[in-house]
Every structure is written in C-alpha cells, then in structure tokens.
Coordinates of C-alpha atoms in Angstrom, one line a residue:
X274 CA -36.4 25.1 37.7
X275 CA -33.3 24.8 39.8
X276 CA -33.3 26.8 43.0
X277 CA -30.2 28.4 44.5
X278 CA -30.5 28.0 48.3
X279 CA -29.8 31.2 50.3
X280 CA -27.0 29.8 52.4
X281 CA -26.6 32.9 54.5
X282 CA -30.2 32.7 55.5
X283 CA -30.0 28.9 56.1
X284 CA -27.0 29.3 58.3
X285 CA -28.7 32.0 60.3
X286 CA -31.7 29.7 60.9
X287 CA -29.7 26.6 61.6
X288 CA -29.9 25.9 65.4
X289 CA -28.1 22.5 65.5
X290 CA -24.5 22.2 66.7
X291 CA -21.8 21.9 64.1
X292 CA -19.0 20.3 66.1
X293 CA -18.5 17.6 63.5
X294 CA -17.6 20.1 60.7
X295 CA -14.1 20.1 59.2
X296 CA -11.8 22.9 60.2
X297 CA -12.8 26.3 58.9
X298 CA -9.4 26.7 57.2
X299 CA -7.3 23.6 57.0
X300 CA -3.7 24.1 57.9
X301 CA -1.4 24.8 55.0
X302 CA -4.2 26.2 52.7
X303 CA -3.1 29.1 50.6
X304 CA -6.1 31.3 50.7
X305 CA -4.7 33.6 48.1
X306 CA -4.7 30.7 45.6
X307 CA -8.4 30.2 46.2
X308 CA -9.1 33.4 44.2
X309 CA -8.0 31.6 41.0
X310 CA -9.8 29.1 38.9
X311 CA -9.2 26.1 41.2
X312 CA -10.0 22.5 40.4
X313 CA -12.5 22.6 37.6
X314 CA -14.3 20.1 35.3
X315 CA -11.8 20.9 32.6
X316 CA -9.0 19.3 34.7
X317 CA -9.6 15.9 33.1
X318 CA -10.8 12.6 34.7
X319 CA -7.4 11.4 35.7
X320 CA -6.6 14.6 37.5
X321 CA -9.9 14.7 39.3
X322 CA -9.8 11.1 40.2
X323 CA -6.3 11.6 41.7
X324 CA -7.5 14.6 43.6
X325 CA -10.4 12.7 45.1
X326 CA -8.1 9.9 46.3
X327 CA -5.8 12.4 47.9
X328 CA -8.7 14.2 49.5
X329 CA -10.0 11.1 51.3
X330 CA -12.4 9.4 48.9
X331 CA -10.2 6.5 47.7
X332 CA -12.5 4.0 49.4
X333 CA -15.5 5.4 47.6
X334 CA -13.8 5.4 44.3
X335 CA -12.6 1.9 44.7
X336 CA -16.1 0.7 45.5
X337 CA -17.3 2.5 42.3
X338 CA -14.6 0.8 40.3
X339 CA -15.7 -2.6 41.6
X340 CA -19.4 -2.0 41.1
X341 CA -19.1 -0.3 37.7
X342 CA -16.0 -1.4 35.8
X343 CA -15.1 0.8 32.9
X344 CA -14.2 -1.9 30.3
X345 CA -11.8 -1.7 27.3
X346 CA -12.1 2.0 27.0
X347 CA -12.4 4.8 29.5
X348 CA -16.1 5.5 29.4
X349 CA -19.1 5.2 27.0
X350 CA -20.3 8.5 25.4
X351 CA -23.6 9.4 27.1
X352 CA -25.2 12.1 29.2
X353 CA -23.9 13.1 32.6
X354 CA -24.3 10.0 34.8
X355 CA -25.6 11.9 37.8
X356 CA -28.8 12.4 35.9
X357 CA -29.7 8.8 36.8
X358 CA -29.5 9.4 40.6
X359 CA -31.3 12.7 40.2
X360 CA -34.1 11.0 38.3
X361 CA -34.5 8.4 41.0
X362 CA -34.9 10.9 43.7
X363 CA -37.2 13.2 41.8
X364 CA -39.6 10.3 41.1
X365 CA -40.0 9.4 44.8
X366 CA -42.8 10.7 47.0
X367 CA -41.7 12.8 50.1
X368 CA -38.1 12.9 48.9
X369 CA -36.0 16.1 48.5
X370 CA -32.9 16.2 46.3
X371 CA -30.0 18.7 46.7
X372 CA -27.2 18.9 44.2
X373 CA -23.7 20.0 45.0
X374 CA -21.6 20.8 41.9
X375 CA -20.6 23.4 39.4
X376 CA -23.4 25.7 38.4
X377 CA -23.2 24.7 34.7
X378 CA -23.6 21.0 35.6
X379 CA -26.5 21.7 37.9
X380 CA -28.2 23.8 35.2
X381 CA -27.8 21.0 32.6
X382 CA -29.0 18.3 35.0
X383 CA -32.1 20.2 36.1
X384 CA -32.9 21.2 32.6
X385 CA -32.8 17.5 31.5
X386 CA -34.8 16.4 34.5
X387 CA -37.6 18.8 33.7
X388 CA -37.4 18.0 30.0
X389 CA -38.2 14.4 31.1
X390 CA -41.2 15.5 33.2
X391 CA -39.9 16.2 36.7
X392 CA -42.2 18.6 38.5
X393 CA -40.3 19.1 41.7
X394 CA -37.8 21.7 42.9
X395 CA -34.1 20.7 42.9
X396 CA -32.0 22.1 45.7
X397 CA -28.6 23.6 44.9
X398 CA -25.8 24.5 47.2
X399 CA -23.4 26.9 45.3
X400 CA -19.7 27.2 46.0
X401 CA -16.6 29.1 44.9
X402 CA -13.0 28.2 45.1
X403 CA -12.7 29.6 48.6
X404 CA -15.7 27.7 50.1
X405 CA -14.5 24.6 48.4
X406 CA -10.9 24.5 49.8
X407 CA -11.7 25.9 53.3
X408 CA -14.4 23.3 54.1
X409 CA -17.2 25.9 54.2
X410 CA -19.0 24.2 51.3
X411 CA -19.6 21.2 53.6
X412 CA -20.9 23.6 56.3
X413 CA -23.3 25.1 53.7
X414 CA -24.5 21.7 52.6
X415 CA -25.1 20.7 56.2
X416 CA -27.0 23.9 56.9
X417 CA -29.2 23.3 53.8
X418 CA -29.9 19.7 54.9
X419 CA -31.1 20.8 58.3
X420 CA -33.3 23.5 56.8
X421 CA -34.9 21.1 54.3
X422 CA -35.3 18.0 56.5
X423 CA -38.8 18.6 57.9
X424 CA -40.7 15.4 58.8
X425 CA -44.0 16.9 57.9
X426 CA -42.7 17.2 54.3
X427 CA -40.1 14.5 53.7
X428 CA -39.1 10.9 54.5
X429 CA -35.6 11.4 53.0
X430 CA -33.3 14.1 51.8
X431 CA -30.8 13.0 49.1
X432 CA -27.6 15.0 48.6
X433 CA -25.6 14.3 45.4
X434 CA -22.0 15.4 45.0
X435 CA -21.0 16.0 41.4
X436 CA -17.5 15.9 40.0
X437 CA -15.8 18.9 41.5
X438 CA -17.1 18.4 45.1
X439 CA -16.1 14.7 44.9
X440 CA -12.7 15.5 43.6
X441 CA -12.3 18.1 46.4
X442 CA -13.2 15.5 49.0
X443 CA -16.4 17.2 50.3
X444 CA -17.3 14.6 53.0
X445 CA -21.0 13.8 52.7
X446 CA -20.4 10.8 54.9
X447 CA -20.1 13.2 57.9
X448 CA -23.7 14.4 57.4
X449 CA -26.1 13.1 60.1
X450 CA -27.9 9.9 59.2
X451 CA -31.2 11.3 60.2
X452 CA -32.7 14.6 61.3
X453 CA -36.0 14.5 63.3
X454 CA -36.7 11.1 61.7
X455 CA -35.9 12.3 58.1
X456 CA -33.2 10.0 56.5
X457 CA -30.2 11.8 55.0
X458 CA -28.6 10.0 52.0
X459 CA -25.4 11.5 50.8
X460 CA -23.8 10.0 47.6
X461 CA -21.0 10.8 45.3
X462 CA -21.8 10.4 41.6
X463 CA -18.8 11.8 39.7
X464 CA -18.5 11.4 36.0
X465 CA -15.0 10.0 36.5
X466 CA -16.3 7.2 38.7
X467 CA -19.7 6.2 37.4
X468 CA -19.7 5.4 33.7
X469 CA -23.4 5.7 32.8
X470 CA -26.6 7.3 34.0
X471 CA -28.2 3.9 34.1
X472 CA -25.7 2.7 36.7
X473 CA -26.1 6.0 38.6
X474 CA -29.7 4.9 39.3
X475 CA -28.2 2.0 41.1
X476 CA -25.9 4.2 43.2
X477 CA -28.9 5.9 44.8
X478 CA -31.1 2.8 44.8
X479 CA -28.4 0.8 46.5
X480 CA -27.7 3.4 49.1
X481 CA -31.4 3.6 50.0
X482 CA -31.8 -0.2 50.2
X483 CA -28.8 -0.3 52.5
X484 CA -30.4 2.3 54.8
X485 CA -33.8 0.5 54.7
X486 CA -32.2 -2.9 55.3
X487 CA -30.5 -1.5 58.4
X488 CA -33.8 -0.1 59.7
X489 CA -35.6 -3.4 59.1
X490 CA -32.9 -5.3 61.0
X491 CA -33.4 -3.0 64.0
X492 CA -37.1 -3.5 64.4
X493 CA -40.6 -3.1 62.9
X494 CA -40.9 -0.8 59.8
X495 CA -43.7 0.9 57.9
X496 CA -45.9 -1.4 55.7
X497 CA -46.5 -0.5 52.1
X498 CA -49.2 2.0 51.3
X499 CA -51.4 -0.8 49.9
X500 CA -50.5 -3.3 52.7
X501 CA -48.4 -6.5 52.5
X502 CA -49.1 -8.9 49.6
X503 CA -51.0 -12.1 50.5
X504 CA -48.7 -14.1 48.2
X505 CA -44.9 -14.3 48.1
X506 CA -43.6 -11.5 45.9
X507 CA -40.8 -11.2 43.3
X508 CA -39.1 -7.8 43.5
X509 CA -38.4 -6.3 40.0
X510 CA -35.0 -4.7 39.7
X511 CA -34.6 -1.9 37.1
X512 CA -36.8 0.7 35.5
X513 CA -39.2 -0.6 32.8
X514 CA -42.3 0.3 30.8
X515 CA -45.2 0.8 33.2
X516 CA -47.2 -2.1 31.7
X517 CA -44.4 -4.6 32.2
X518 CA -44.8 -5.1 36.0
X519 CA -48.5 -5.8 35.4
X520 CA -47.7 -8.4 32.6
X521 CA -45.1 -10.0 34.9
X522 CA -47.7 -10.1 37.7
X523 CA -49.9 -12.1 35.3
X524 CA -47.1 -14.6 34.6
X525 CA -46.4 -15.0 38.3
X526 CA -50.1 -15.4 39.4
X527 CA -50.4 -19.1 38.2
X528 CA -47.2 -19.9 40.2
X529 CA -48.8 -18.6 43.4
X530 CA -46.6 -15.5 43.4
X531 CA -47.1 -11.8 42.9
X532 CA -45.1 -9.0 41.4
X533 CA -43.4 -6.9 44.1
X534 CA -42.1 -3.4 44.1
X535 CA -40.0 -2.1 41.2
X536 CA -36.5 -0.8 42.2
X537 CA -36.0 2.2 42.1
X538 CA -39.2 2.6 44.1
X539 CA -41.6 5.5 44.1
X540 CA -41.6 6.0 47.9
X541 CA -39.5 5.0 50.9
X542 CA -41.8 2.4 52.5
X543 CA -41.7 0.3 49.3
X544 CA -38.0 -0.4 50.0
X545 CA -39.0 -2.6 52.9
X546 CA -41.5 -4.5 50.8
X547 CA -38.8 -5.0 48.1
X548 CA -36.4 -6.5 50.7
X549 CA -39.2 -8.7 51.9
X550 CA -39.6 -10.4 48.5
X551 CA -39.1 -14.2 48.0
X552 CA -36.7 -13.5 45.1
X553 CA -35.4 -10.6 43.0
X554 CA -35.7 -10.5 39.2
X555 CA -32.7 -8.6 37.9
X556 CA -34.4 -7.2 34.8
X557 CA -31.5 -4.8 34.6
X558 CA -28.6 -7.0 35.6
X559 CA -26.1 -4.2 36.2
X560 CA -27.7 -2.9 39.5
X561 CA -24.7 -4.2 41.4
X562 CA -25.1 -2.2 44.6
X563 CA -28.7 -3.1 44.9
X564 CA -28.0 -6.8 44.2
X565 CA -25.4 -6.7 47.0
X566 CA -28.1 -5.4 49.5
X567 CA -30.6 -8.1 48.4
X568 CA -27.9 -10.8 48.8
X569 CA -27.1 -9.6 52.3
X570 CA -30.8 -9.8 53.0
X571 CA -30.7 -13.5 51.9
X572 CA -32.7 -13.0 48.7
X573 CA -31.9 -15.2 45.5
X574 CA -31.3 -13.2 42.3
X575 CA -32.7 -14.3 38.9
X576 CA -31.3 -12.7 35.8
X577 CA -32.9 -12.0 32.4
X578 CA -36.6 -11.4 32.0
X579 CA -39.7 -13.0 30.4
X580 CA -39.2 -11.7 26.9
X581 CA -40.2 -13.8 23.9
X582 CA -40.9 -17.5 23.9
X583 CA -37.5 -18.8 25.0
X584 CA -36.8 -16.0 27.5
X585 CA -40.2 -16.5 29.2
X586 CA -39.8 -20.3 29.4
X587 CA -36.3 -20.0 31.0
X588 CA -37.3 -17.2 33.3
X589 CA -40.4 -19.1 34.6
X590 CA -38.2 -22.2 35.3
X591 CA -35.6 -20.2 37.3
X592 CA -38.3 -18.2 39.2
X593 CA -40.0 -21.4 40.1
X594 CA -36.7 -22.9 41.4
X595 CA -35.8 -19.7 43.4
X596 CA -39.3 -19.6 45.0
X597 CA -39.7 -23.4 45.6
X598 CA -42.7 -23.6 43.3
X599 CA -43.7 -27.2 42.5
X600 CA -42.3 -28.3 39.1
X601 CA -45.8 -29.4 37.9
X602 CA -47.2 -25.9 38.6
X603 CA -44.4 -24.3 36.6
X604 CA -45.0 -26.6 33.6
X605 CA -48.7 -26.0 33.7
X606 CA -48.0 -22.2 33.6
X607 CA -45.6 -22.6 30.7
X608 CA -48.1 -24.7 28.8
X609 CA -50.7 -22.0 29.3
X610 CA -48.6 -18.9 28.5
X611 CA -46.0 -20.0 25.9
X612 CA -48.4 -20.8 23.0
X613 CA -49.9 -17.3 23.3
X614 CA -46.5 -15.7 23.1
X615 CA -45.5 -17.9 20.1
X616 CA -48.7 -16.9 18.4
X617 CA -48.1 -13.2 19.0
X618 CA -44.6 -13.5 17.6
X619 CA -45.8 -15.3 14.5
X620 CA -48.6 -12.8 13.9
X621 CA -46.3 -9.8 13.9
X622 CA -43.0 -10.9 12.2
X623 CA -40.1 -8.5 11.6
X624 CA -38.2 -8.9 8.4
X625 CA -34.9 -7.1 7.8
X626 CA -31.3 -6.8 9.0
X627 CA -30.9 -4.7 12.2
X628 CA -28.2 -3.3 14.4
X629 CA -29.1 -2.3 17.9
X630 CA -27.3 -0.1 20.5
X631 CA -28.3 2.0 23.5
X632 CA -27.4 3.0 27.1
X633 CA -30.6 2.2 29.0
X634 CA -29.6 -1.4 30.0
X635 CA -32.4 -3.3 28.3
X636 CA -30.6 -3.7 25.0
X637 CA -30.0 -7.5 25.3
X638 CA -33.6 -8.1 26.1
X639 CA -34.8 -6.1 23.1
X640 CA -32.3 -8.0 21.0
X641 CA -33.8 -11.4 22.1
X642 CA -37.3 -10.2 21.2
X643 CA -36.1 -9.0 17.8
X644 CA -34.5 -12.3 17.0
X645 CA -37.6 -14.3 18.0
X646 CA -39.7 -11.9 15.9
X647 CA -37.7 -13.0 12.9
X648 CA -35.3 -10.1 12.5
X649 CA -31.8 -10.6 11.1
X650 CA -30.0 -9.1 14.1
X651 CA -26.3 -8.7 13.6
X652 CA -25.1 -6.5 16.5
X653 CA -26.1 -5.5 20.0
X654 CA -24.1 -2.8 21.8
X655 CA -24.8 -1.6 25.3
X656 CA -23.1 1.1 27.4
X657 CA -23.6 -1.1 30.5
X658 CA -21.2 -3.7 31.8
X659 CA -21.3 -7.4 31.5
X660 CA -22.3 -9.1 34.8
X661 CA -23.0 -12.7 35.8
X662 CA -26.8 -11.9 35.6
X663 CA -26.6 -10.9 31.9
X664 CA -24.8 -14.1 30.9
X665 CA -27.9 -16.0 29.9
X666 CA -29.0 -13.2 27.5
X667 CA -25.5 -12.9 26.0
X668 CA -25.1 -16.6 25.5
X669 CA -28.5 -16.9 23.9
X670 CA -27.8 -14.1 21.4
X671 CA -24.2 -15.2 20.6
X672 CA -25.5 -18.8 19.9
X673 CA -27.6 -17.2 17.2
X674 CA -24.8 -15.3 15.5
X675 CA -25.3 -11.9 17.2
X676 CA -22.3 -9.9 18.1
X677 CA -22.7 -8.6 21.7
X678 CA -20.6 -5.7 22.9
X679 CA -20.7 -4.5 26.5
X680 CA -19.4 -1.0 27.4
X681 CA -19.8 -0.3 23.7
X682 CA -18.4 3.1 22.5
X683 CA -19.9 5.3 19.8
X684 CA -17.0 4.1 17.6
X685 CA -18.1 0.4 18.2
X686 CA -21.7 1.2 17.2
X687 CA -20.7 3.1 14.1
X688 CA -18.3 0.4 13.0
X689 CA -21.2 -2.1 13.2
X690 CA -23.3 0.2 11.2
X691 CA -20.7 0.4 8.5
X692 CA -19.9 -3.3 8.5
X693 CA -23.4 -4.7 8.4
X694 CA -25.2 -1.9 6.5
X695 CA -28.6 -2.8 8.1
X696 CA -32.1 -2.2 6.8
X697 CA -32.7 -0.5 10.2
X698 CA -30.3 1.0 12.8
X699 CA -31.7 1.3 16.3
X700 CA -29.4 3.4 18.5
X701 CA -28.4 6.5 20.3
X702 CA -28.8 10.0 18.8
X703 CA -25.4 10.1 17.0
X704 CA -25.9 6.6 15.6
X705 CA -29.3 7.5 14.3
X706 CA -27.8 10.7 12.8
X707 CA -25.1 8.8 11.0
X708 CA -27.5 6.2 9.7
X709 CA -29.9 8.7 8.2
X710 CA -26.9 10.5 6.6
X711 CA -26.3 7.2 4.9
X712 CA -30.0 6.9 3.9
X713 CA -30.5 4.0 6.3
X714 CA -33.8 4.1 8.3
X715 CA -33.0 4.6 12.1
X716 CA -34.9 4.7 15.4
X717 CA -33.8 6.3 18.6
X718 CA -33.7 3.5 21.2
X719 CA -34.6 5.4 24.3
X720 CA -37.8 7.1 23.1
X721 CA -39.1 4.7 20.4
X722 CA -38.0 1.2 21.6
X723 CA -37.4 1.1 25.3
X724 CA -40.6 3.0 25.9
X725 CA -42.7 0.0 24.9
X726 CA -43.7 -3.2 26.7
X727 CA -41.3 -6.0 26.3
X728 CA -42.5 -8.7 28.6
X729 CA -44.8 -11.7 28.0
X730 CA -47.6 -11.6 25.4
X731 CA -47.8 -7.8 25.4
X732 CA -44.1 -7.5 24.5
X733 CA -44.2 -10.1 21.8
X734 CA -46.0 -7.9 19.3
X735 CA -45.0 -4.4 20.6
X736 CA -42.0 -3.7 18.4
X737 CA -43.1 -5.0 15.0
X738 CA -45.3 -2.2 13.9
X739 CA -42.9 0.6 14.4
X740 CA -39.9 -1.4 13.1
X741 CA -41.6 -2.6 10.0
X742 CA -42.9 0.9 9.3
X743 CA -39.4 2.3 9.6
X744 CA -37.9 -0.4 7.3
X745 CA -40.7 0.2 4.8
X746 CA -39.8 3.9 4.5
X747 CA -36.3 3.3 3.1
X748 CA -37.4 4.4 -0.4
X749 CA -38.1 7.9 1.1
X750 CA -34.5 8.1 2.3
X751 CA -33.3 7.1 -1.2
X752 CA -35.4 9.8 -2.7
X753 CA -34.1 12.5 -0.4
X754 CA -30.5 11.3 -0.9
X755 CA -30.8 11.5 -4.6
X756 CA -32.5 14.9 -4.5
X757 CA -29.9 16.4 -2.2
X758 CA -26.9 14.6 -3.7
X759 CA -23.7 16.7 -3.2
X760 CA -25.3 19.3 -1.0
X761 CA -23.0 20.0 2.0
X762 CA -20.2 17.8 0.7
X763 CA -16.8 18.6 -0.8
X764 CA -16.6 22.0 -2.4
X765 CA -20.3 22.5 -1.6
X766 CA -19.8 22.0 2.2
X767 CA -19.9 25.7 2.8
X768 CA -16.5 25.6 4.5
X769 CA -13.5 27.6 3.3
X770 CA -10.3 25.7 4.0
X771 CA -8.2 28.9 3.5
X772 CA -8.9 32.7 4.0
X773 CA -10.3 34.0 0.6
X774 CA -7.7 36.0 -1.4
X775 CA -8.4 38.9 -3.7
X776 CA -7.3 38.4 -7.3
X777 CA -5.1 41.0 -9.2
X778 CA -7.1 43.9 -10.4
X779 CA -8.1 43.8 -14.1
X780 CA -6.5 46.7 -16.0
X781 CA -9.1 47.0 -18.8
X782 CA -12.2 47.1 -16.7
X783 CA -15.5 48.0 -18.6
X784 CA -16.7 51.5 -18.3
X785 CA -18.7 52.1 -15.1
X786 CA -17.3 49.1 -13.2
X787 CA -14.4 49.6 -10.8
X788 CA -11.2 47.9 -11.8
X789 CA -11.0 46.3 -8.3
X790 CA -14.1 44.3 -7.4
X791 CA -13.5 42.8 -4.0
X792 CA -16.7 40.7 -4.0
X793 CA -16.6 39.4 -7.5
X794 CA -12.9 38.6 -7.4
X795 CA -12.7 36.5 -4.3
X796 CA -11.0 33.2 -4.9

C-alpha cells in the first residue's frame, strides 16, 4: 500500500546541507491565501499548463509537446498517464519510487499499481497549500530522497511529480544527481503534458537512458548480471509479452545476432547493455525520448516488428541492413522461418469482420496479424501518436483497406463500431461495454489480446482461438438481447424525468381505504 513518509522525522535525520533550496517564503507570497483551496486538479488543463509555464517549467512542457504531440483533439480518454512511469520504476530491481501529488491521485495510482501485481512500497511526500507555495514541499521531497537513497538498498531513486506539483513549479531538477552513488531521477509526468500512460513509460525510460549514457561516456560501467553477449545484440524497445523476446532471439540467431535487453529494463545495469546494442528494434515506435538517446549513442533504429509473414520478412531485411548482415544470410534465414509462419497462419484462420482499438501501443502490430490471419479488419484505433517508425505498419494496413486512426478518441472508436457493425469488437473497456450492449461480441484489448505472443511462429496462431471463440458466441448475445428486450430502456429505464406528483384524492373511496393513497396515486 502507499506509504506516507514522516517528513518531520526525515527532516530531523537529514544531515546534508540544503543551501540549494528555494527561498522558504518567496517574496510577494500571500500566506493568508494559502489557507484556501489553492491550485487543484479541478482547475483544468489549460489553467494548470499556464501555471506550470509561469512557474518555470515552460522548457519541460515544450519538450513534452514535441515528444508526445496531442493530435486533433486534446487527449485520448485513458487512465492517469503517470501510471506508466510508476509501473516502470516498480518493476526494476533496487529502484525506489516516490510520488509527489495530490493524495487522491497517489491513492489511485498505488491502487492500480498493486492491482497489476506490484509488490513494493511506493513513497509519498504529502503537501498542503502552504507547503506548495512557500517551497517547503521541495524541501520535504529533498529530505525524503536523502533518507531513502541508501546504496546498500538502491541503485536509483525515482521521484515523480504529478499534476499539481508540476503546475506549481516544484523544481525536481534541483535535486542532487546522485547521493552516495545512488542515482536520483526526477521527472514531471502531468496529465496535461503526457497524453497516455504508454508514453509515460518512455518519459522515465528516456530519463534513465540519458543518465546511463552520460555515465558510459565518462568511463567503465557495470556489466549485465549475465555478462556481455558474445554476439552483437538488438535492443528491444517497448514492453511486450514475456515470450516475444525469446521468439525474436530465435529469429536473430541465424543472422549471427542476439536479442538484447528490453526497454524499459528490469535493473539499472541493463541500460548500459541496451545502449551497447548494434541496433534498436522500435517494437513500440512512440518511445520518442528513448529513441533520442539511442540516436545520440549512434544506434540505428528499426521500426515495426516480426509479426506475420510480411512483417517478419520486412523486419529481417531491415535488421540485416542495420547490422551489416550478409544478404545471403538474411535470405537463408527468411527461407527457413517464413514457411513456418505461413503454415501457422493457414492452420488457424480467423473469419469475421473486426474493429480494433486500444492504448497500449501495439494495436497496429495486432492489426497486421489479424489481416494475415484472414480477418476482415476495418478499423485500427490507437491512443498513441503517429511517428516515422510506425509508418511501415500504417502503410501496410491502409494498402489493405484498413482505416488507421492515431490519437483515437473514444468517440472515434465508437463511431467505427457503429459504422462497421463488426462480428467482433476489440477495444478498451467503454468500447467493449457499448459493443455488448449492441449484442456484438467484444474482447478487452489489454488483458485478452496484448497479453499474448505476437512475434514469429508463436504469434501467428496465438490470437485465432480466443477470437474465433468470441465470434462463435454471438448467438448467446442474441438470446440475451431478446430475453431482456426493453429492460432498462425508455419508460423501463428506472429514471423519473420529473418529481412524482400526487393525484387528486378520490371522493368515493371504498370503505376501509383512505381517500388519499400517496403510494398508489403517484403519477
């Protein structure tokens, strides 16, 4: 569960100088005003963004705008984006995470983190209006960091500013870069600056890669736990099903290559090995901050992934070019692998019209696999942005008549559902809910689709069973719709549009019954 750090105790035990702290009470601050509500989450994105720029974070917000452009509408509807950064830190060994934000936000984030299996304490530095505007919140965060940063326990401490501290300009950049050898990573992940939790994973991953790259440039660094690979490696960018890196490793082995670390990594030392790769496979092409660090390290970036027959063939070609693998070796590998993938696709066909949407970032890859499996895919919506490294997938899908929508809103996904009336809708919770209300079979993308292998031969037949079973259950939806027809709709919706009114009392009421029956006479 979330832990509220005892700031008074931490400050008492902190022995380091605090000369870099902001002034205790900035000139011109009306301390009486701090007793009110102050700047809260309810202020709205525009107000909070303007406040953050006034309070010295305009450069941070501008970088977020460039890395994660919003698109045609303000923001996709999804969970708090900071969950992505929180998840990355909680899955790393010897890494502590401290949140700075409103208590309600911290509760929701920690609840979700533990719902998804986190088994680690989350630090929390509370605040009120006074500590926020006087600069004491930063002092409290700094004290907490010094208390937690013990080299015997941690390699890194991650501090995450949520919306209100970011809007108020809490300057995590002034935290020390390291304490007794423990790295201090301070990031701002406001909901008004980072559109999705998938991109928030990149915010922290990119910050860590930047730190690790700087360390590697300054001298020798720690080797991976399992030692350096004997073959050149391909770093895998983006979270994926645990079996997929193994499958990719099998595809790379005939090329004389090996699968490197997956970004986000599970411990700090893997960051050095990731930067040491011969190339980077941008499985999730929207990891813009991470890609920037790899490019600064001189590593070529290869988009898309080995999904389906066509995707695997194209990916092997481009990996071979990026890693200077002889063309004959690449062709031999393709001749060995592609027939097996084609056979797996043919053995497990998918028949039916499908719409697909999600916010994990692998939606276009799943779309390619569905099309090659025989599905009549009409629409792919993703909450993530279009980038140069997603163009190959987009072009392939569009050439086959699939509508692709980046930064898709819930309204976009529902419009596709209503237009195409699919045999199966794959999407987010509200899309699935709407589809089932229309008696259309539906599957939740995150838990039932993205949590399956997608790469190579293993991915070729992984989706067919669950999708065909769902499509085959349509008659059950028809039965339920017919049975419950009219329930909860119209006059049976259980909602009174007006306050019930009592009718005029009946003069000739039967003996023994009151002339005025409030219950029986409600309109």
